[in-house]
PDB file of C-alpha atoms and ligand atoms in Angstrom:
ATOM      1  CA  MET A1041      13.854  -9.212   3.292  1.00 93.00           C
ATOM      2  CA  LYS A1042      12.460  -6.606   0.910  1.00 96.00           C
ATOM      3  CA  ILE A1043       8.769  -7.160   0.296  1.00 97.00           C
ATOM      4  CA  ILE A1044       6.555  -5.156  -2.054  1.00 98.00           C
ATOM      5  CA  LEU A1045       2.775  -5.359  -1.799  1.00 98.00           C
ATOM      6  CA  LEU A1046       0.876  -4.553  -4.985  1.00 98.00           C
ATOM      7  CA  GLY A1047      -2.842  -4.373  -5.598  1.00 97.00           C
ATOM      8  CA  PRO A1048      -5.738  -1.987  -6.108  1.00 97.00           C
ATOM      9  CA  PRO A1049      -6.869   0.479  -3.454  1.00 95.00           C
ATOM     10  CA  GLY A1050      -8.812  -1.583  -0.928  1.00 93.00           C
ATOM     11  CA  ALA A1051      -6.759  -4.735  -1.512  1.00 96.00           C
ATOM     12  CA  GLY A1052      -5.656  -4.517   2.113  1.00 94.00           C
ATOM     13  CA  LYS A1053      -2.032  -3.587   1.450  1.00 96.00           C
ATOM     14  CA  GLY A1054      -1.844  -1.259   4.439  1.00 94.00           C
ATOM     15  CA  THR A1055      -3.669  -3.616   6.797  1.00 93.00           C
ATOM     16  CA  GLN A1056      -1.459  -6.567   5.854  1.00 96.00           C
ATOM     17  CA  ALA A1057       1.767  -4.572   5.727  1.00 97.00           C
ATOM     18  CA  LYS A1058       1.324  -3.306   9.284  1.00 94.00           C
ATOM     19  CA  VAL A1059       0.845  -6.776  10.804  1.00 95.00           C
ATOM     20  CA  LEU A1060       3.558  -8.284   8.654  1.00 96.00           C
ATOM     21  CA  ALA A1061       6.031  -5.553   9.574  1.00 96.00           C
ATOM     22  CA  GLU A1062       5.456  -6.245  13.259  1.00 95.00           C
ATOM     23  CA  LYS A1063       5.765 -10.007  12.832  1.00 95.00           C
ATOM     24  CA  LEU A1064       8.961  -9.818  10.794  1.00 95.00           C
ATOM     25  CA  GLY A1065      10.465  -6.884  12.709  1.00 96.00           C
ATOM     26  CA  LEU A1066      10.794  -4.814   9.544  1.00 97.00           C
ATOM     27  CA  PRO A1067       9.749  -1.200   8.937  1.00 98.00           C
ATOM     28  CA  HIS A1068       6.472  -0.613   7.105  1.00 97.00           C
ATOM     29  CA  ILE A1069       6.899   2.015   4.409  1.00 98.00           C
ATOM     30  CA  SER A1070       3.610   3.358   3.059  1.00 97.00           C
ATOM     31  CA  THR A1071       3.875   6.244   0.614  1.00 98.00           C
ATOM     32  CA  GLY A1072       0.188   7.028   1.250  1.00 96.00           C
ATOM     33  CA  ASP A1073       0.794   7.297   5.027  1.00 95.00           C
ATOM     34  CA  ILE A1074       3.896   9.468   4.569  1.00 97.00           C
ATOM     35  CA  LEU A1075       1.991  11.744   2.192  1.00 97.00           C
ATOM     36  CA  ARG A1076      -0.977  12.023   4.588  1.00 95.00           C
ATOM     37  CA  GLN A1077       1.415  12.904   7.446  1.00 95.00           C
ATOM     38  CA  ASN A1078       2.831  15.668   5.253  1.00 97.00           C
ATOM     39  CA  VAL A1079      -0.658  16.920   4.435  1.00 96.00           C
ATOM     40  CA  SER A1080      -1.738  17.021   8.071  1.00 93.00           C
ATOM     41  CA  GLY A1081       1.565  18.642   9.069  1.00 96.00           C
ATOM     42  CA  ASN A1082       1.068  21.209   6.303  1.00 97.00           C
ATOM     43  CA  THR A1083       4.636  20.725   5.015  1.00 97.00           C
ATOM     44  CA  PRO A1084       5.706  22.043   1.576  1.00 97.00           C
ATOM     45  CA  LEU A1085       5.402  18.482   0.203  1.00 98.00           C
ATOM     46  CA  GLY A1086       1.970  18.108   1.814  1.00 97.00           C
ATOM     47  CA  LYS A1087       0.777  21.341   0.232  1.00 98.00           C
ATOM     48  CA  GLN A1088       1.891  20.154  -3.187  1.00 98.00           C
ATOM     49  CA  ALA A1089       0.413  16.676  -2.798  1.00 98.00           C
ATOM     50  CA  GLN A1090      -2.947  17.483  -1.211  1.00 97.00           C
ATOM     51  CA  ASP A1091      -4.851  18.413  -4.338  1.00 97.00           C
ATOM     52  CA  PHE A1092      -3.790  15.312  -6.278  1.00 98.00           C
ATOM     53  CA  MET A1093      -4.718  13.062  -3.370  1.00 97.00           C
ATOM     54  CA  ASN A1094      -8.157  14.595  -2.872  1.00 95.00           C
ATOM     55  CA  ARG A1095      -8.890  14.061  -6.553  1.00 96.00           C
ATOM     56  CA  GLY A1096      -7.728  10.444  -6.458  1.00 95.00           C
ATOM     57  CA  ALA A1097      -4.908  11.242  -8.907  1.00 97.00           C
ATOM     58  CA  LEU A1098      -1.282  10.182  -8.515  1.00 97.00           C
ATOM     59  CA  VAL A1099       1.047  12.662  -6.860  1.00 98.00           C
ATOM     60  CA  PRO A1100       3.773  13.561  -9.428  1.00 98.00           C
ATOM     61  CA  ASP A1101       6.609  11.016  -9.623  1.00 98.00           C
ATOM     62  CA  GLU A1102       9.397  13.503  -8.792  1.00 97.00           C
ATOM     63  CA  LEU A1103       7.808  14.296  -5.423  1.00 98.00           C
ATOM     64  CA  VAL A1104       6.975  10.724  -4.415  1.00 98.00           C
ATOM     65  CA  THR A1105      10.207   9.174  -5.659  1.00 98.00           C
ATOM     66  CA  GLN A1106      12.342  11.739  -3.824  1.00 97.00           C
ATOM     67  CA  MET A1107      10.287  11.158  -0.677  1.00 98.00           C
ATOM     68  CA  LEU A1108      10.634   7.363  -0.934  1.00 98.00           C
ATOM     69  CA  SER A1109      14.331   7.484  -1.673  1.00 97.00           C
ATOM     70  CA  GLU A1110      14.915   9.516   1.515  1.00 97.00           C
ATOM     71  CA  ARG A1111      12.889   7.008   3.513  1.00 97.00           C
ATOM     72  CA  ILE A1112      14.597   3.937   2.055  1.00 96.00           C
ATOM     73  CA  ASN A1113      18.011   5.391   2.806  1.00 94.00           C
ATOM     74  CA  GLN A1114      17.317   5.595   6.529  1.00 96.00           C
ATOM     75  CA  SER A1115      19.276   3.116   8.635  1.00 95.00           C
ATOM     76  CA  ASP A1116      16.299   1.052   9.859  1.00 97.00           C
ATOM     77  CA  THR A1117      15.829  -0.469   6.383  1.00 96.00           C
ATOM     78  CA  GLN A1118      19.101  -2.410   6.382  1.00 92.00           C
ATOM     79  CA  ARG A1119      17.410  -5.746   7.099  1.00 93.00           C
ATOM     80  CA  GLY A1120      14.647  -4.932   4.633  1.00 95.00           C
ATOM     81  CA  PHE A1121      11.176  -3.390   4.610  1.00 97.00           C
ATOM     82  CA  ILE A1122       7.553  -3.874   3.644  1.00 98.00           C
ATOM     83  CA  LEU A1123       6.698  -1.409   0.914  1.00 98.00           C
ATOM     84  CA  ASP A1124       3.068  -0.464   0.289  1.00 97.00           C
ATOM     85  CA  GLY A1125       1.780   2.120  -2.214  1.00 97.00           C
ATOM     86  CA  TYR A1126       4.894   2.241  -4.373  1.00 98.00           C
ATOM     87  CA  PRO A1127       5.606   1.645  -7.257  1.00 98.00           C
ATOM     88  CA  ARG A1128       2.348   2.866  -8.769  1.00 98.00           C
ATOM     89  CA  ASN A1129       3.446   3.191 -12.396  1.00 98.00           C
ATOM     90  CA  ILE A1130       6.226   1.858 -14.616  1.00 97.00           C
ATOM     91  CA  SER A1131       8.445   4.866 -14.170  1.00 98.00           C
ATOM     92  CA  GLN A1132       8.294   4.435 -10.355  1.00 98.00           C
ATOM     93  CA  ALA A1133       9.092   0.725 -10.777  1.00 97.00           C
ATOM     94  CA  GLU A1134      12.206   1.675 -12.737  1.00 96.00           C
ATOM     95  CA  ALA A1135      13.136   4.308 -10.158  1.00 96.00           C
ATOM     96  CA  LEU A1136      12.820   1.694  -7.409  1.00 97.00           C
ATOM     97  CA  ASP A1137      15.059  -0.706  -9.339  1.00 95.00           C
ATOM     98  CA  ASN A1138      17.684   2.025  -9.420  1.00 94.00           C
ATOM     99  CA  MET A1139      17.329   2.707  -5.702  1.00 94.00           C
ATOM    100  CA  LEU A1140      17.704  -0.972  -4.809  1.00 92.00           C
ATOM    101  CA  LYS A1141      20.453  -1.570  -7.378  1.00 84.00           C
ATOM    102  CA  LYS A1142      21.490  -5.215  -7.550  1.00 74.00           C
ATOM    103  CA  SER A1143      19.654  -6.395  -4.467  1.00 81.00           C
ATOM    104  CA  GLY A1144      16.138  -6.044  -5.970  1.00 84.00           C
ATOM    105  CA  PRO A1145      12.983  -7.006  -4.002  1.00 93.00           C
ATOM    106  CA  ASP A1146      12.873 -10.537  -2.538  1.00 92.00           C
ATOM    107  CA  LEU A1147       9.132 -10.892  -2.803  1.00 95.00           C
ATOM    108  CA  VAL A1148       6.535  -8.980  -4.824  1.00 97.00           C
ATOM    109  CA  ILE A1149       3.033  -9.971  -3.769  1.00 97.00           C
ATOM    110  CA  TYR A1150       0.015  -9.003  -5.815  1.00 97.00           C
ATOM    111  CA  LEU A1151      -3.170  -8.906  -3.727  1.00 97.00           C
ATOM    112  CA  ASP A1152      -5.783  -9.638  -6.350  1.00 97.00           C
ATOM    113  CA  THR A1153      -9.145  -8.156  -5.336  1.00 96.00           C
ATOM    114  CA  SER A1154     -12.518  -7.865  -7.064  1.00 95.00           C
ATOM    115  CA  GLU A1155     -14.298  -4.557  -7.579  1.00 94.00           C
ATOM    116  CA  PRO A1156     -17.346  -5.120  -5.310  1.00 94.00           C
ATOM    117  CA  VAL A1157     -15.002  -6.067  -2.438  1.00 95.00           C
ATOM    118  CA  ILE A1158     -12.846  -2.983  -3.076  1.00 95.00           C
ATOM    119  CA  ILE A1159     -15.849  -0.655  -2.944  1.00 95.00           C
ATOM    120  CA  GLN A1160     -17.291  -2.265   0.196  1.00 95.00           C
ATOM    121  CA  ARG A1161     -13.922  -2.021   1.985  1.00 95.00           C
ATOM    122  CA  LEU A1162     -13.076   1.542   1.016  1.00 96.00           C
ATOM    123  CA  SER A1163     -16.495   3.004   1.694  1.00 95.00           C
ATOM    124  CA  GLY A1164     -16.481   1.644   5.276  1.00 96.00           C
ATOM    125  CA  ARG A1165     -12.823   2.243   6.085  1.00 96.00           C
ATOM    126  CA  LEU A1166     -11.791   4.178   9.199  1.00 97.00           C
ATOM    127  CA  VAL A1167      -8.218   5.306   9.855  1.00 96.00           C
ATOM    128  CA  CYS A1168      -6.503   6.276  13.108  1.00 96.00           C
ATOM    129  CA  SER A1169      -5.438   9.929  13.057  1.00 94.00           C
ATOM    130  CA  VAL A1170      -2.463   9.122  15.309  1.00 94.00           C
ATOM    131  CA  CYS A1171      -0.937   5.774  14.239  1.00 93.00           C
ATOM    132  CA  SER A1172      -2.775   5.301  10.882  1.00 91.00           C
ATOM    133  CA  GLU A1173      -4.069   1.831  11.807  1.00 93.00           C
ATOM    134  CA  ASN A1174      -6.999   0.806   9.563  1.00 93.00           C
ATOM    135  CA  PHE A1175     -10.439  -0.309  10.746  1.00 95.00           C
ATOM    136  CA  HIS A1176     -13.737  -0.981   8.997  1.00 96.00           C
ATOM    137  CA  ILE A1177     -17.222  -0.094  10.167  1.00 96.00           C
ATOM    138  CA  LYS A1178     -18.454  -3.672   9.530  1.00 95.00           C
ATOM    139  CA  ASN A1179     -15.485  -5.956   8.752  1.00 93.00           C
ATOM    140  CA  MET A1180     -13.091  -4.787  11.488  1.00 94.00           C
ATOM    141  CA  PRO A1181     -14.953  -2.475  13.859  1.00 97.00           C
ATOM    142  CA  PRO A1182     -12.949  -0.785  16.636  1.00 98.00           C
ATOM    143  CA  LYS A1183     -13.693  -1.999  20.183  1.00 98.00           C
ATOM    144  CA  VAL A1184     -14.660   1.523  21.266  1.00 97.00           C
ATOM    145  CA  ASP A1185     -16.713   3.644  18.879  1.00 96.00           C
ATOM    146  CA  MET A1186     -14.451   5.835  16.647  1.00 97.00           C
ATOM    147  CA  ALA A1187     -11.320   5.179  18.788  1.00 98.00           C
ATOM    148  CA  CYS A1188      -8.198   3.243  17.804  1.00 98.00           C
ATOM    149  CA  ASP A1189      -7.760  -0.165  19.532  1.00 98.00           C
ATOM    150  CA  LYS A1190      -4.001   0.315  19.493  1.00 96.00           C
ATOM    151  CA  CYS A1191      -3.429   3.863  20.695  1.00 98.00           C
ATOM    152  CA  GLY A1192      -6.852   5.328  21.512  1.00 98.00           C
ATOM    153  CA  GLY A1193      -6.451   7.927  18.735  1.00 98.00           C
ATOM    154  CA  LYS A1194      -9.548   9.350  17.055  1.00 98.00           C
ATOM    155  CA  LEU A1195     -10.648   7.513  13.894  1.00 98.00           C
ATOM    156  CA  TYR A1196     -11.613   9.400  10.748  1.00 97.00           C
ATOM    157  CA  GLN A1197     -12.799   8.661   7.224  1.00 96.00           C
ATOM    158  CA  ARG A1198     -10.197   9.502   4.588  1.00 94.00           C
ATOM    159  CA  ASN A1199     -11.029  12.399   2.247  1.00 92.00           C
ATOM    160  CA  ASP A1200     -10.530  10.174  -0.780  1.00 94.00           C
ATOM    161  CA  ASP A1201     -12.787   7.363   0.494  1.00 96.00           C
ATOM    162  CA  ASN A1202     -15.973   8.785  -1.063  1.00 95.00           C
ATOM    163  CA  PRO A1203     -17.792   7.135  -4.013  1.00 93.00           C
ATOM    164  CA  GLN A1204     -16.648   9.642  -6.642  1.00 94.00           C
ATOM    165  CA  THR A1205     -12.957   9.576  -5.665  1.00 96.00           C
ATOM    166  CA  ILE A1206     -12.989   5.802  -5.206  1.00 95.00           C
ATOM    167  CA  LYS A1207     -14.161   5.487  -8.825  1.00 95.00           C
ATOM    168  CA  LYS A1208     -11.367   7.776  -9.991  1.00 96.00           C
ATOM    169  CA  ARG A1209      -8.733   5.870  -7.962  1.00 95.00           C
ATOM    170  CA  LEU A1210      -9.868   2.603  -9.547  1.00 96.00           C
ATOM    171  CA  GLU A1211      -9.520   4.124 -13.015  1.00 97.00           C
ATOM    172  CA  VAL A1212      -6.038   5.401 -12.197  1.00 96.00           C
ATOM    173  CA  TYR A1213      -5.139   1.989 -10.817  1.00 97.00           C
ATOM    174  CA  LEU A1214      -6.248   0.164 -13.970  1.00 97.00           C
ATOM    175  CA  LYS A1215      -4.489   2.562 -16.297  1.00 97.00           C
ATOM    176  CA  GLU A1216      -1.264   3.338 -14.419  1.00 96.00           C
ATOM    177  CA  SER A1217      -0.675   0.760 -11.708  1.00 96.00           C
ATOM    178  CA  SER A1218      -1.856  -2.555 -13.135  1.00 95.00           C
ATOM    179  CA  PRO A1219       1.016  -2.553 -15.704  1.00 97.00           C
ATOM    180  CA  VAL A1220       3.384  -2.696 -12.700  1.00 98.00           C
ATOM    181  CA  VAL A1221       2.003  -6.178 -11.960  1.00 97.00           C
ATOM    182  CA  GLN A1222       3.049  -7.221 -15.480  1.00 96.00           C
ATOM    183  CA  TYR A1223       6.431  -5.539 -14.997  1.00 96.00           C
ATOM    184  CA  TYR A1224       7.316  -7.778 -12.042  1.00 95.00           C
ATOM    185  CA  ASN A1225       5.697 -10.775 -13.659  1.00 95.00           C
ATOM    186  CA  GLN A1226       8.069 -10.462 -16.599  1.00 94.00           C
ATOM    187  CA  LYS A1227      10.990 -10.341 -14.194  1.00 90.00           C
ATOM    188  CA  GLY A1228       9.723 -13.606 -12.696  1.00 87.00           C
ATOM    189  CA  SER A1229       9.432 -12.232  -9.165  1.00 85.00           C
ATOM    190  CA  LEU A1230       5.651 -11.951  -8.821  1.00 95.00           C
ATOM    191  CA  TYR A1231       3.371 -13.954  -6.538  1.00 96.00           C
ATOM    192  CA  ARG A1232      -0.389 -13.619  -6.832  1.00 96.00           C
ATOM    193  CA  LEU A1233      -2.795 -14.161  -3.940  1.00 95.00           C
ATOM    194  CA  SER A1234      -6.542 -13.756  -3.934  1.00 96.00           C
ATOM    195  CA  ALA A1235      -7.257 -11.044  -1.351  1.00 96.00           C
ATOM    196  CA  ASP A1236     -11.058 -11.123  -1.349  1.00 96.00           C
ATOM    197  CA  GLY A1237     -11.148 -13.221   1.826  1.00 93.00           C
ATOM    198  CA  ASP A1238     -10.903 -11.884   5.375  1.00 90.00           C
ATOM    199  CA  ALA A1239      -7.728 -10.221   6.617  1.00 92.00           C
ATOM    200  CA  GLU A1240      -6.504 -13.131   8.717  1.00 94.00           C
ATOM    201  CA  MET A1241      -6.813 -15.614   5.880  1.00 94.00           C
ATOM    202  CA  VAL A1242      -4.868 -13.342   3.537  1.00 95.00           C
ATOM    203  CA  LEU A1243      -2.214 -12.729   6.197  1.00 96.00           C
ATOM    204  CA  ASN A1244      -1.675 -16.463   6.653  1.00 95.00           C
ATOM    205  CA  LYS A1245      -1.149 -16.897   2.943  1.00 95.00           C
ATOM    206  CA  ILE A1246       1.374 -14.037   2.896  1.00 95.00           C
ATOM    207  CA  ILE A1247       3.276 -15.467   5.855  1.00 94.00           C
ATOM    208  CA  GLU A1248       3.522 -18.821   4.096  1.00 93.00           C
ATOM    209  CA  LEU A1249       5.039 -17.071   1.113  1.00 93.00           C
ATOM    210  CA  THR A1250       7.630 -15.254   3.237  1.00 92.00           C
ATOM    211  CA  LYS A1251       8.737 -18.586   4.720  1.00 89.00           C
ATOM    212  CA  GLU A1252       8.843 -20.535   1.549  1.00 77.00           C
ATOM    213  CA  PRO A1253       7.889 -18.889  -1.722  1.00 68.00           C
ATOM    214  CA  ASN A1254       5.801 -21.523  -3.447  1.00 66.00           C
ATOM    215  CA  ASP A1255       5.832 -21.707  -7.224  1.00 64.00           C
ATOM    216  CA  SER A1256       2.154 -22.599  -7.310  1.00 62.00           C
ATOM    217  CA  HIS A1257       1.340 -18.957  -6.523  1.00 64.00           C
ATOM    218  CA  LYS A1258       3.532 -17.648  -9.314  1.00 66.00           C
ATOM    219  CA  VAL A1259       1.636 -15.913 -12.054  1.00 61.00           C
TER     220      VAL A1259
HETATM  221  P1  LIG B2339      -4.955   3.465  -1.649  1.00 79.84           P
HETATM  222  O1  LIG B2339      -3.999   2.375  -2.052  1.00 79.84           O
HETATM  223  O2  LIG B2339      -6.044   2.993  -0.764  1.00 79.84           O
HETATM  224  O3  LIG B2339      -5.467   4.272  -2.804  1.00 79.84           O
HETATM  225  P2  LIG B2339      -2.758   5.065  -0.489  1.00 79.84           P
HETATM  226  O4  LIG B2339      -2.792   5.472   0.926  1.00 79.84           O
HETATM  227  O5  LIG B2339      -1.716   4.105  -0.924  1.00 79.84           O
HETATM  228  O6  LIG B2339      -4.223   4.515  -0.758  1.00 79.84           O
HETATM  229  O7  LIG B2339      -2.667   6.368  -1.433  1.00 79.84           O
HETATM  230  C1  LIG B2339      -3.510   7.464  -1.299  1.00 79.84           C
HETATM  231  C2  LIG B2339      -3.156   8.534  -2.313  1.00 79.84           C
HETATM  232  O8  LIG B2339      -1.802   8.983  -2.106  1.00 79.84           O
HETATM  233  C3  LIG B2339      -3.176   8.090  -3.784  1.00 79.84           C
HETATM  234  O9  LIG B2339      -4.461   8.176  -4.342  1.00 79.84           O
HETATM  235  C4  LIG B2339      -2.190   9.083  -4.417  1.00 79.84           C
HETATM  236  O10 LIG B2339      -2.781  10.349  -4.618  1.00 79.84           O
HETATM  237  C5  LIG B2339      -1.143   9.243  -3.328  1.00 79.84           C
HETATM  238  N1  LIG B2339      -0.013   8.292  -3.502  1.00 79.84           N
HETATM  239  C6  LIG B2339       0.353   7.304  -2.636  1.00 79.84           C
HETATM  240  N2  LIG B2339       1.418   6.629  -3.127  1.00 79.84           N
HETATM  241  C7  LIG B2339       1.729   7.188  -4.321  1.00 79.84           C
HETATM  242  C8  LIG B2339       2.708   6.936  -5.320  1.00 79.84           C
HETATM  243  N3  LIG B2339       3.600   5.933  -5.197  1.00 79.84           N
HETATM  244  N4  LIG B2339       2.725   7.728  -6.411  1.00 79.84           N
HETATM  245  C9  LIG B2339       1.847   8.720  -6.569  1.00 79.84           C
HETATM  246  N5  LIG B2339       0.888   9.013  -5.686  1.00 79.84           N
HETATM  247  C10 LIG B2339       0.813   8.262  -4.562  1.00 79.84           C
HETATM  248 ZN1  LIG B2340      -3.938   4.484  16.559  1.00 79.84          ZN
END
């Protein structure tokens, strides 16, 4: 099953994708996570991407699309994957169609989220420096202060989770990424879920969709 999660920054794509990937036994592919690994490993790609990411801008398509295509062609994706963070503009959506050829995505889920919720989530988000699990100072606090529940890794606040960059990322989302929602809607493969509720509630709705896509959620 090939699942794409769409939605603004803070919609909970990463949080949901990680749990879903475990439940369904599919790899979680997050372009943001792969880019951040490249930045912390100081790779040539990381060096090129870093500046764009810190500004809240999109990393150029050529770099991200090449990176994703290499990831999708690895053997663990044969049964499918959960994709989060890509496509982020129409040209990436077209590139993904080409990569997947005839067997397009099975499920495209749009996690619809309101702006106050987005800002509250992003400004309190903590990320594990080892396994990239997400936490939140208030909504999902770690059991031990600043340590990952899963692996004990040190938690940090992302560079781009500051008020100024959050604002910029929301602008970029509205301008570049929200048309992607329309793109899949026109193809008739889009499901919309309200993602303002807590993580478990949203997860349950997603799981229902993966079992039996229900036309009532169709946009
Ligand atoms: P969020 O969805 O919370 O903004 P991500 O981890 O998905 O966070 O992305 C963080 C940053 O990584 C983006 O602001 C952008 O700079 C870069 N990035 C991730 N995915 C893409 C992509 N598909 N195309 C271009 N840039 C990307
Ligand atoms: Zn961890």
